[in-house]
Short mmCIF file of C-alpha atoms in Angstrom, two decimals:
data_model
loop_
_atom_site.label_atom_id
_atom_site.label_comp_id
_atom_site.label_asym_id
_atom_site.label_seq_id
_atom_site.Cartn_x
_atom_site.Cartn_y
_atom_site.Cartn_z
CA UNK A 1 -7.49 -3.76 36.67
CA UNK A 2 -9.60 -3.43 33.50
CA UNK A 3 -11.79 -6.45 32.77
CA UNK A 4 -12.27 -8.50 29.95
CA UNK A 5 -14.86 -6.50 28.66
CA UNK A 6 -13.80 -2.49 28.55
CA UNK A 7 -10.53 -4.14 26.79
CA UNK A 8 -12.94 -5.26 24.59
CA UNK A 9 -14.50 -1.97 24.34
CA UNK A 10 -12.08 0.38 23.86
CA UNK A 11 -9.88 -2.02 21.81
CA UNK A 12 -12.48 -2.61 19.19
CA UNK A 13 -15.85 -1.59 19.61
CA UNK A 14 -14.01 2.62 19.74
CA UNK A 15 -11.69 0.96 16.65
CA UNK A 16 -14.60 0.17 14.66
CA UNK A 17 -16.93 2.59 15.30
CA UNK A 18 -13.96 5.70 14.94
CA UNK A 19 -12.63 3.88 11.12
CA UNK A 20 -16.02 3.59 10.64
CA UNK A 21 -17.01 6.64 10.59
CA UNK A 22 -14.49 7.70 9.21
CA UNK A 23 -14.19 6.04 6.26
CA UNK A 24 -18.21 6.80 5.46
CA UNK A 25 -16.74 11.14 6.27
CA UNK A 26 -14.08 10.00 3.34
CA UNK A 27 -17.08 8.44 0.69
CA UNK A 28 -19.30 11.68 2.06
CA UNK A 29 -16.18 14.08 0.75
CA UNK A 30 -15.94 12.54 -3.06
CA UNK A 31 -16.89 11.94 -5.98
CA UNK A 32 -18.29 7.93 -5.66
CA UNK A 33 -17.53 7.77 -9.99
CA UNK A 34 -14.14 8.56 -9.53
CA UNK A 35 -11.52 5.86 -9.23
CA UNK A 36 -10.12 5.51 -5.69
CA UNK A 37 -6.31 5.83 -6.94
CA UNK A 38 -5.11 5.15 -3.50
CA UNK A 39 -7.32 1.56 -2.89
CA UNK A 40 -6.13 0.94 -6.69
CA UNK A 41 -2.54 1.43 -5.69
CA UNK A 42 -2.35 -0.35 -2.53
CA UNK A 43 -4.17 -3.80 -3.80
CA UNK A 44 -2.13 -3.36 -7.85
CA UNK A 45 1.15 -2.66 -5.17
CA UNK A 46 0.18 -6.27 -3.11
CA UNK A 47 -0.54 -7.87 -6.23
CA UNK A 48 2.92 -7.33 -7.46
CA UNK A 49 4.64 -8.02 -4.16
CA UNK A 50 2.90 -11.54 -3.35
CA UNK A 51 3.93 -12.48 -7.30
CA UNK A 52 7.14 -11.27 -6.88
CA UNK A 53 8.19 -13.24 -3.50
CA UNK A 54 6.46 -16.69 -4.65
CA UNK A 55 8.43 -16.48 -8.33
CA UNK A 56 11.50 -15.05 -6.21
CA UNK A 57 11.49 -15.79 -2.78
CA UNK A 58 12.89 -19.48 -2.61
CA UNK A 59 15.53 -21.35 -2.64
CA UNK A 60 14.80 -23.91 -3.93
CA UNK A 61 13.16 -22.34 -7.16
CA UNK A 62 16.02 -20.36 -8.67
CA UNK A 63 14.72 -21.26 -11.55
CA UNK A 64 13.07 -17.58 -12.44
CA UNK A 65 16.38 -15.70 -11.16
CA UNK A 66 18.81 -17.68 -13.47
CA UNK A 67 16.11 -17.11 -16.44
CA UNK A 68 15.63 -12.85 -15.50
CA UNK A 69 20.15 -12.98 -15.10
CA UNK A 70 20.23 -15.12 -18.36
CA UNK A 71 17.92 -12.93 -19.98
CA UNK A 72 19.76 -9.44 -19.41
CA UNK A 73 22.75 -11.36 -20.49
CA UNK A 74 24.81 -11.66 -16.98
CA UNK A 75 24.59 -16.07 -17.88
CA UNK A 76 27.57 -15.85 -15.69
CA UNK A 77 26.35 -14.56 -12.92
CA UNK A 78 23.04 -16.71 -12.21
CA UNK A 79 25.76 -19.96 -11.91
CA UNK A 80 27.83 -17.94 -9.67
CA UNK A 81 24.79 -17.03 -7.50
CA UNK A 82 22.88 -20.30 -7.63
CA UNK A 83 26.10 -21.37 -7.01
CA UNK A 84 25.91 -19.43 -3.69
CA UNK A 85 23.12 -20.09 -2.49
CA UNK A 86 23.55 -24.28 -3.37
CA UNK A 87 27.24 -25.02 -3.04
CA UNK A 88 28.90 -22.09 -1.35
CA UNK A 89 30.81 -22.66 1.57
CA UNK A 90 28.49 -20.85 3.76
CA UNK A 91 25.50 -21.88 1.54
CA UNK A 92 23.35 -23.07 4.35
CA UNK A 93 23.54 -19.03 6.10
CA UNK A 94 23.45 -17.75 2.97
CA UNK A 95 20.18 -19.22 1.60
CA UNK A 96 18.70 -17.46 5.03
CA UNK A 97 20.33 -13.89 4.32
CA UNK A 98 19.07 -14.53 0.56
CA UNK A 99 15.16 -15.55 2.31
CA UNK A 100 15.61 -12.22 5.13
CA UNK A 101 16.58 -9.40 2.13
CA UNK A 102 14.20 -10.37 -0.49
CA UNK A 103 11.26 -10.25 2.18
CA UNK A 104 12.93 -6.50 3.71
CA UNK A 105 12.95 -5.54 -0.41
CA UNK A 106 8.70 -7.26 -1.16
CA UNK A 107 6.92 -6.67 2.01
CA UNK A 108 9.24 -3.11 2.70
CA UNK A 109 10.98 -1.60 0.14
CA UNK A 110 8.44 -1.90 -2.71
CA UNK A 111 5.27 -0.34 -0.66
CA UNK A 112 7.72 2.43 0.87
CA UNK A 113 8.31 3.42 -2.73
CA UNK A 114 5.05 3.17 -3.88
CA UNK A 115 3.86 5.50 -1.01
CA UNK A 116 6.35 8.34 -0.75
CA UNK A 117 7.30 8.26 -4.45
CA UNK A 118 3.51 7.82 -6.04
CA UNK A 119 1.14 8.37 -3.34
CA UNK A 120 3.70 11.74 -1.67
CA UNK A 121 1.78 10.42 1.85
CA UNK A 122 3.37 10.06 4.84
CA UNK A 123 5.19 6.40 6.71
CA UNK A 124 3.59 7.67 10.03
CA UNK A 125 -0.11 7.21 8.16
CA UNK A 126 0.24 3.66 6.90
CA UNK A 127 0.91 2.75 10.59
CA UNK A 128 4.58 3.89 10.54
CA UNK A 129 4.40 5.39 13.59
CA UNK A 130 5.42 4.72 17.62
CA UNK A 131 2.54 2.32 19.71
CA UNK A 132 1.57 4.97 22.92
CA UNK A 133 2.84 3.41 25.97
CA UNK A 134 -1.05 1.42 26.78
CA UNK A 135 -0.43 0.20 23.99
CA UNK A 136 3.11 -1.47 24.85
CA UNK A 137 1.01 -3.10 27.46
CA UNK A 138 -1.37 -5.19 26.15
CA UNK A 139 1.07 -6.36 23.80
CA UNK A 140 2.70 -7.43 26.41
CA UNK A 141 -0.69 -9.11 27.93
CA UNK A 142 -0.05 -10.49 25.01
CA UNK A 143 2.34 -11.85 24.98
CA UNK A 144 2.34 -12.95 28.18
CA UNK A 145 -0.97 -15.20 27.34
CA UNK A 146 1.18 -16.47 24.41
CA UNK A 147 3.09 -17.87 26.87
CA UNK A 148 2.08 -21.22 27.12
CA UNK A 149 1.29 -22.40 23.95
CA UNK A 150 3.87 -20.89 22.27
CA UNK A 151 5.35 -23.83 24.93
CA UNK A 152 3.16 -26.65 23.77
CA UNK A 153 3.70 -26.14 19.97
CA UNK A 154 7.04 -26.46 19.99
CA UNK A 155 6.43 -29.52 21.55
CA UNK A 156 4.46 -30.95 18.81
CA UNK A 157 5.95 -33.08 16.12
CA UNK A 158 4.78 -30.64 12.84
CA UNK A 159 6.59 -27.68 15.09
CA UNK A 160 9.57 -29.49 15.47
CA UNK A 161 10.30 -30.59 12.19
CA UNK A 162 9.19 -27.11 10.22
CA UNK A 163 11.55 -25.40 12.89
CA UNK A 164 14.06 -23.46 13.24
CA UNK A 165 14.69 -22.51 9.59
CA UNK A 166 17.94 -22.41 10.02
CA UNK A 167 18.85 -26.11 11.41
CA UNK A 168 22.16 -26.82 13.28
CA UNK A 169 23.63 -29.67 13.71
CA UNK A 170 24.60 -31.26 17.50
CA UNK A 171 28.29 -30.29 17.38
CA UNK A 172 27.55 -27.55 15.19
CA UNK A 173 28.36 -23.42 17.51
CA UNK A 174 25.52 -21.98 17.72
CA UNK A 175 27.31 -18.54 16.96
CA UNK A 176 27.40 -16.75 14.87
CA UNK A 177 25.41 -18.96 12.17
CA UNK A 178 22.02 -19.45 14.10
CA UNK A 179 23.01 -16.53 16.18
CA UNK A 180 23.03 -13.96 13.18
CA UNK A 181 19.97 -15.99 10.96
CA UNK A 182 17.95 -15.19 14.33
CA UNK A 183 18.54 -11.69 14.34
CA UNK A 184 17.57 -10.98 10.35
CA UNK A 185 14.10 -12.87 11.39
CA UNK A 186 13.37 -11.40 14.11
CA UNK A 187 14.02 -7.77 11.94
CA UNK A 188 12.22 -8.79 8.16
CA UNK A 189 8.94 -9.27 10.77
CA UNK A 190 9.27 -5.50 11.00
CA UNK A 191 8.61 -5.77 6.79
CA UNK A 192 6.42 -8.41 7.25
CA UNK A 193 3.80 -6.09 10.14
CA UNK A 194 4.03 -3.34 7.25
CA UNK A 195 2.94 -4.29 4.77
CA UNK A 196 -0.63 -6.47 6.19
CA UNK A 197 -0.88 -4.39 9.34
CA UNK A 198 0.25 -0.81 7.54
CA UNK A 199 0.38 -1.12 4.25
CA UNK A 200 -2.93 -2.80 3.39
CA UNK A 201 -5.22 -2.23 6.14
CA UNK A 202 -3.92 1.61 6.35
CA UNK A 203 -3.47 1.93 2.53
CA UNK A 204 -7.70 0.63 2.40
CA UNK A 205 -9.13 1.47 5.51
CA UNK A 206 -10.13 5.57 4.05
CA UNK A 207 -12.16 2.46 1.55
CA UNK A 208 -13.03 -0.23 3.33
CA UNK A 209 -13.39 1.12 7.64
CA UNK A 210 -12.62 -1.82 9.64
CA UNK A 211 -13.12 -4.19 7.17
CA UNK A 212 -9.80 -3.45 5.17
CA UNK A 213 -8.13 -6.01 8.42
CA UNK A 214 -10.50 -8.89 6.67
CA UNK A 215 -9.25 -7.99 3.53
CA UNK A 216 -5.52 -8.49 5.11
CA UNK A 217 -5.93 -11.07 6.42
CA UNK A 218 -6.66 -13.67 3.44
CA UNK A 219 -2.94 -13.13 1.65
CA UNK A 220 -1.79 -13.34 5.40
CA UNK A 221 -2.85 -16.90 5.55
CA UNK A 222 -1.75 -17.99 2.73
CA UNK A 223 1.42 -16.73 2.86
CA UNK A 224 1.67 -19.53 6.31
CA UNK A 225 0.23 -22.54 3.45
CA UNK A 226 3.19 -25.43 4.07
CA UNK A 227 3.12 -24.68 7.92
CA UNK A 228 1.83 -26.90 10.56
CA UNK A 229 -2.17 -26.85 10.02
CA UNK A 230 -2.33 -24.51 13.59
CA UNK A 231 -0.32 -22.22 12.59
CA UNK A 232 -1.67 -21.91 9.79
CA UNK A 233 -5.52 -21.18 11.76
CA UNK A 234 -4.16 -18.98 13.85
CA UNK A 235 -2.58 -16.46 11.39
CA UNK A 236 -5.74 -15.56 10.88
CA UNK A 237 -6.71 -14.78 14.74
CA UNK A 238 -2.95 -13.71 14.81
CA UNK A 239 -4.39 -11.61 12.01
CA UNK A 240 -8.08 -10.15 13.05
CA UNK A 241 -6.50 -9.68 16.03
CA UNK A 242 -2.67 -7.51 15.32
CA UNK A 243 -4.69 -5.67 12.62
CA UNK A 244 -7.23 -4.52 14.93
CA UNK A 245 -4.05 -3.35 17.21
CA UNK A 246 -2.33 -1.68 14.67
CA UNK A 247 -5.64 0.57 13.82
CA UNK A 248 -6.44 1.30 17.15
CA UNK A 249 -3.11 2.61 17.73
CA UNK A 250 -1.99 3.55 14.13
CA UNK A 251 1.72 1.90 14.72
CA UNK A 252 3.49 -2.37 13.02
CA UNK A 253 5.23 -2.15 15.81
CA UNK A 254 4.24 -3.58 18.39
CA UNK A 255 3.06 -6.66 16.26
CA UNK A 256 6.47 -6.23 15.09
CA UNK A 257 7.71 -6.54 18.25
CA UNK A 258 5.42 -9.33 19.44
CA UNK A 259 5.52 -12.00 15.98
CA UNK A 260 9.53 -11.75 16.76
CA UNK A 261 9.46 -12.88 20.30
CA UNK A 262 7.19 -15.55 19.88
CA UNK A 263 9.14 -16.27 16.40
CA UNK A 264 12.46 -16.54 17.77
CA UNK A 265 10.82 -18.20 21.43
CA UNK A 266 9.51 -20.87 19.34
CA UNK A 267 13.14 -21.14 17.42
CA UNK A 268 14.55 -21.62 20.89
CA UNK A 269 12.57 -23.50 22.46
CA UNK A 270 12.59 -26.56 19.64
CA UNK A 271 16.09 -26.16 19.07
CA UNK A 272 16.73 -26.65 23.21
CA UNK A 273 14.86 -29.87 22.81
CA UNK A 274 16.19 -31.17 19.64
CA UNK A 275 19.08 -30.74 20.83
CA UNK A 276 19.30 -30.33 24.40
CA UNK A 277 21.51 -27.25 24.70
CA UNK A 278 20.70 -24.21 26.60
#
Protein backbone atom coordinates (compact mmCIF):
# COMPACT_ATOMS: atom_id res chain seq x y z
CA UNK A 1 0.00 0.00 0.00
CA UNK A 2 1.34 3.45 -0.88
CA UNK A 3 2.19 5.62 2.11
CA UNK A 4 0.43 8.89 2.81
CA UNK A 5 3.61 10.70 1.85
CA UNK A 6 3.78 8.99 -1.55
CA UNK A 7 0.09 9.81 -2.19
CA UNK A 8 0.78 13.45 -1.36
CA UNK A 9 3.84 13.48 -3.59
CA UNK A 10 2.13 11.92 -6.60
CA UNK A 11 -1.29 13.57 -6.39
CA UNK A 12 -0.47 17.02 -5.02
CA UNK A 13 3.20 17.91 -5.37
CA UNK A 14 3.61 16.45 -8.85
CA UNK A 15 0.32 17.93 -10.04
CA UNK A 16 1.30 21.36 -8.75
CA UNK A 17 4.75 21.11 -10.34
CA UNK A 18 3.38 20.01 -13.71
CA UNK A 19 0.55 22.56 -13.90
CA UNK A 20 2.78 25.45 -12.81
CA UNK A 21 5.42 24.40 -15.38
CA UNK A 22 2.76 24.37 -18.12
CA UNK A 23 1.58 27.80 -17.02
CA UNK A 24 5.14 29.21 -17.13
CA UNK A 25 5.59 27.71 -20.60
CA UNK A 26 2.40 29.41 -21.74
CA UNK A 27 3.59 32.78 -20.42
CA UNK A 28 6.91 32.35 -22.21
CA UNK A 29 5.15 31.75 -25.51
CA UNK A 30 2.59 34.57 -25.52
CA UNK A 31 2.76 38.33 -25.60
CA UNK A 32 1.80 39.38 -22.03
CA UNK A 33 0.50 42.71 -23.34
CA UNK A 34 -2.24 40.98 -25.37
CA UNK A 35 -5.59 40.22 -23.69
CA UNK A 36 -6.15 36.62 -22.64
CA UNK A 37 -9.27 35.70 -24.58
CA UNK A 38 -9.75 32.33 -22.87
CA UNK A 39 -9.46 33.60 -19.30
CA UNK A 40 -11.72 36.56 -20.09
CA UNK A 41 -14.38 34.25 -21.54
CA UNK A 42 -14.23 31.83 -18.61
CA UNK A 43 -14.37 34.55 -15.94
CA UNK A 44 -17.17 36.46 -17.67
CA UNK A 45 -19.17 33.28 -18.23
CA UNK A 46 -18.64 32.22 -14.62
CA UNK A 47 -19.93 35.56 -13.36
CA UNK A 48 -22.92 35.45 -15.71
CA UNK A 49 -23.80 31.88 -14.70
CA UNK A 50 -23.65 32.60 -10.98
CA UNK A 51 -25.79 35.71 -11.49
CA UNK A 52 -28.36 33.76 -13.48
CA UNK A 53 -28.49 31.02 -10.88
CA UNK A 54 -28.92 33.50 -8.06
CA UNK A 55 -31.62 35.41 -9.94
CA UNK A 56 -33.57 32.64 -11.68
CA UNK A 57 -32.59 29.42 -9.87
CA UNK A 58 -34.80 29.46 -6.78
CA UNK A 59 -38.45 28.54 -6.35
CA UNK A 60 -38.55 31.02 -3.45
CA UNK A 61 -37.79 33.98 -5.72
CA UNK A 62 -39.99 33.71 -8.80
CA UNK A 63 -40.44 37.45 -9.24
CA UNK A 64 -37.65 37.69 -11.87
CA UNK A 65 -39.27 34.89 -13.89
CA UNK A 66 -42.64 36.62 -13.71
CA UNK A 67 -41.13 39.95 -14.75
CA UNK A 68 -39.23 38.31 -17.62
CA UNK A 69 -42.25 36.48 -19.03
CA UNK A 70 -44.42 39.57 -18.73
CA UNK A 71 -41.75 41.68 -20.42
CA UNK A 72 -41.81 39.42 -23.49
CA UNK A 73 -45.60 39.56 -23.64
CA UNK A 74 -46.47 36.30 -21.87
CA UNK A 75 -48.35 37.32 -18.70
CA UNK A 76 -50.53 34.20 -18.77
CA UNK A 77 -47.47 32.01 -19.04
CA UNK A 78 -46.01 33.74 -15.99
CA UNK A 79 -49.10 32.93 -13.92
CA UNK A 80 -49.25 29.36 -15.19
CA UNK A 81 -45.56 28.83 -14.48
CA UNK A 82 -45.79 30.07 -10.90
CA UNK A 83 -48.95 28.02 -10.33
CA UNK A 84 -47.17 24.90 -11.69
CA UNK A 85 -44.35 25.39 -9.22
CA UNK A 86 -46.29 26.42 -6.13
CA UNK A 87 -49.88 25.27 -6.33
CA UNK A 88 -50.10 22.44 -8.84
CA UNK A 89 -51.00 18.88 -7.92
CA UNK A 90 -47.32 17.91 -8.02
CA UNK A 91 -45.89 21.28 -6.94
CA UNK A 92 -43.35 19.74 -4.56
CA UNK A 93 -41.89 17.50 -7.25
CA UNK A 94 -42.16 20.20 -9.93
CA UNK A 95 -40.08 22.50 -7.76
CA UNK A 96 -37.32 19.90 -7.55
CA UNK A 97 -37.44 19.41 -11.34
CA UNK A 98 -37.10 23.17 -11.79
CA UNK A 99 -34.16 23.25 -9.35
CA UNK A 100 -32.35 20.48 -11.21
CA UNK A 101 -32.96 21.89 -14.69
CA UNK A 102 -31.74 25.37 -13.78
CA UNK A 103 -28.48 23.91 -12.49
CA UNK A 104 -28.00 21.75 -15.56
CA UNK A 105 -28.54 24.82 -17.72
CA UNK A 106 -26.28 27.16 -15.73
CA UNK A 107 -23.51 24.80 -14.66
CA UNK A 108 -23.34 22.68 -17.81
CA UNK A 109 -25.21 23.89 -20.91
CA UNK A 110 -23.95 27.48 -20.92
CA UNK A 111 -20.27 26.64 -20.23
CA UNK A 112 -20.37 23.88 -22.87
CA UNK A 113 -21.68 26.35 -25.44
CA UNK A 114 -18.91 28.80 -24.57
CA UNK A 115 -16.23 26.09 -24.86
CA UNK A 116 -17.49 24.72 -28.17
CA UNK A 117 -18.80 27.85 -29.92
CA UNK A 118 -16.74 30.77 -28.61
CA UNK A 119 -13.46 29.13 -27.59
CA UNK A 120 -13.69 26.33 -30.19
CA UNK A 121 -11.98 23.98 -27.76
CA UNK A 122 -12.42 20.34 -26.79
CA UNK A 123 -14.51 19.51 -23.76
CA UNK A 124 -11.93 16.93 -22.70
CA UNK A 125 -9.50 19.82 -22.21
CA UNK A 126 -11.93 21.22 -19.63
CA UNK A 127 -12.13 18.08 -17.50
CA UNK A 128 -14.65 16.06 -19.52
CA UNK A 129 -12.26 13.12 -20.08
CA UNK A 130 -12.81 9.89 -18.17
CA UNK A 131 -10.41 9.29 -15.26
CA UNK A 132 -7.90 6.46 -15.24
CA UNK A 133 -8.39 3.30 -13.16
CA UNK A 134 -5.93 4.46 -10.50
CA UNK A 135 -7.86 7.71 -10.16
CA UNK A 136 -11.11 5.81 -9.56
CA UNK A 137 -9.30 3.88 -6.84
CA UNK A 138 -8.39 7.12 -5.08
CA UNK A 139 -11.98 8.36 -5.21
CA UNK A 140 -13.07 5.04 -3.71
CA UNK A 141 -10.61 5.51 -0.84
CA UNK A 142 -11.96 9.02 -0.28
CA UNK A 143 -15.53 7.70 -0.21
CA UNK A 144 -14.54 5.17 2.46
CA UNK A 145 -12.84 7.86 4.53
CA UNK A 146 -15.89 10.14 4.25
CA UNK A 147 -18.40 7.43 5.22
CA UNK A 148 -18.06 7.85 9.02
CA UNK A 149 -18.11 11.65 8.63
CA UNK A 150 -21.38 11.48 6.67
CA UNK A 151 -22.93 9.07 9.16
CA UNK A 152 -22.00 11.30 12.10
CA UNK A 153 -23.20 14.46 10.33
CA UNK A 154 -26.56 12.86 9.52
CA UNK A 155 -27.40 12.86 13.25
CA UNK A 156 -26.69 16.58 13.66
CA UNK A 157 -29.74 18.88 13.98
CA UNK A 158 -28.48 21.31 11.32
CA UNK A 159 -28.25 18.58 8.70
CA UNK A 160 -31.51 16.99 9.78
CA UNK A 161 -33.29 20.32 9.28
CA UNK A 162 -31.76 20.84 5.83
CA UNK A 163 -31.94 17.40 4.25
CA UNK A 164 -33.36 15.85 2.22
CA UNK A 165 -34.29 18.68 -0.16
CA UNK A 166 -37.33 16.63 -1.14
CA UNK A 167 -39.37 16.34 2.10
CA UNK A 168 -41.21 13.06 2.62
CA UNK A 169 -44.25 12.75 4.84
CA UNK A 170 -44.68 9.93 7.33
CA UNK A 171 -47.27 8.13 5.15
CA UNK A 172 -45.85 9.13 1.78
CA UNK A 173 -44.36 6.42 -0.47
CA UNK A 174 -40.74 6.87 -1.53
CA UNK A 175 -41.50 5.95 -5.12
CA UNK A 176 -41.75 7.72 -7.47
CA UNK A 177 -41.24 11.15 -5.90
CA UNK A 178 -38.27 10.72 -3.56
CA UNK A 179 -36.27 8.27 -5.65
CA UNK A 180 -36.88 10.23 -8.85
CA UNK A 181 -35.61 13.31 -7.05
CA UNK A 182 -32.50 11.47 -5.85
CA UNK A 183 -31.72 10.49 -9.45
CA UNK A 184 -32.00 14.12 -10.57
CA UNK A 185 -30.04 15.28 -7.54
CA UNK A 186 -27.19 12.87 -8.28
CA UNK A 187 -27.17 13.81 -11.98
CA UNK A 188 -26.82 17.53 -11.40
CA UNK A 189 -23.49 16.94 -9.64
CA UNK A 190 -22.00 16.22 -13.06
CA UNK A 191 -22.94 19.76 -14.04
CA UNK A 192 -21.72 21.26 -10.76
CA UNK A 193 -18.35 19.51 -10.95
CA UNK A 194 -17.91 20.48 -14.59
CA UNK A 195 -18.51 24.14 -13.76
CA UNK A 196 -16.31 24.47 -10.67
CA UNK A 197 -13.66 21.77 -11.19
CA UNK A 198 -13.70 21.69 -14.98
CA UNK A 199 -14.65 24.95 -16.65
CA UNK A 200 -13.26 27.36 -14.03
CA UNK A 201 -10.09 25.41 -13.19
CA UNK A 202 -9.04 23.98 -16.55
CA UNK A 203 -10.16 27.15 -18.27
CA UNK A 204 -7.75 29.31 -16.26
CA UNK A 205 -4.88 26.96 -15.30
CA UNK A 206 -2.79 28.25 -18.23
CA UNK A 207 -2.84 31.67 -16.58
CA UNK A 208 -2.96 30.92 -12.85
CA UNK A 209 -1.29 27.50 -12.75
CA UNK A 210 -2.15 25.53 -9.62
CA UNK A 211 -3.71 28.74 -8.27
CA UNK A 212 -6.71 28.14 -10.54
CA UNK A 213 -7.97 25.88 -7.75
CA UNK A 214 -8.03 28.77 -5.29
CA UNK A 215 -9.80 30.89 -7.89
CA UNK A 216 -12.64 28.32 -8.02
CA UNK A 217 -12.93 27.68 -4.27
CA UNK A 218 -14.28 31.13 -3.36
CA UNK A 219 -17.50 31.01 -5.44
CA UNK A 220 -17.89 27.33 -4.60
CA UNK A 221 -18.02 28.12 -0.90
CA UNK A 222 -20.44 30.98 -1.51
CA UNK A 223 -23.01 28.74 -3.25
CA UNK A 224 -23.14 26.77 0.02
CA UNK A 225 -24.36 29.76 2.04
CA UNK A 226 -27.59 28.83 3.80
CA UNK A 227 -26.45 25.29 4.53
CA UNK A 228 -25.10 24.08 7.91
CA UNK A 229 -21.88 25.94 8.88
CA UNK A 230 -19.91 22.67 8.94
CA UNK A 231 -20.89 22.05 5.32
CA UNK A 232 -19.97 25.59 4.29
CA UNK A 233 -16.49 25.18 5.79
CA UNK A 234 -16.24 21.65 4.44
CA UNK A 235 -16.88 22.97 0.95
CA UNK A 236 -13.52 24.75 1.09
CA UNK A 237 -11.72 21.48 1.82
CA UNK A 238 -13.79 19.69 -0.82
CA UNK A 239 -12.99 22.40 -3.35
CA UNK A 240 -9.26 22.10 -2.72
CA UNK A 241 -9.21 18.29 -2.78
CA UNK A 242 -11.51 17.79 -5.77
CA UNK A 243 -9.84 20.65 -7.63
CA UNK A 244 -6.42 19.06 -7.13
CA UNK A 245 -7.69 15.68 -8.28
CA UNK A 246 -9.34 17.23 -11.33
CA UNK A 247 -6.07 18.91 -12.31
CA UNK A 248 -4.16 15.69 -11.74
CA UNK A 249 -6.52 13.39 -13.64
CA UNK A 250 -7.86 15.84 -16.20
CA UNK A 251 -11.37 14.67 -15.31
CA UNK A 252 -14.34 15.82 -13.23
CA UNK A 253 -16.18 12.49 -13.39
CA UNK A 254 -14.63 10.99 -10.28
CA UNK A 255 -15.50 14.11 -8.28
CA UNK A 256 -19.06 14.03 -9.63
CA UNK A 257 -19.45 10.38 -8.59
CA UNK A 258 -18.02 11.02 -5.12
CA UNK A 259 -20.17 14.10 -4.66
CA UNK A 260 -23.31 12.25 -5.71
CA UNK A 261 -22.64 9.27 -3.43
CA UNK A 262 -22.05 11.49 -0.40
CA UNK A 263 -25.09 13.68 -1.07
CA UNK A 264 -27.53 10.81 -1.72
CA UNK A 265 -26.18 8.94 1.33
CA UNK A 266 -26.81 12.01 3.49
CA UNK A 267 -30.40 12.28 2.23
CA UNK A 268 -31.09 8.61 2.85
CA UNK A 269 -29.51 8.56 6.30
CA UNK A 270 -31.35 11.64 7.50
CA UNK A 271 -34.63 10.29 6.17
CA UNK A 272 -33.97 6.96 7.86
CA UNK A 273 -33.39 8.70 11.21
CA UNK A 274 -36.49 10.81 10.80
CA UNK A 275 -38.95 8.23 9.55
CA UNK A 276 -37.39 4.96 10.61
CA UNK A 277 -37.54 3.65 7.05
CA UNK A 278 -35.29 1.39 5.02
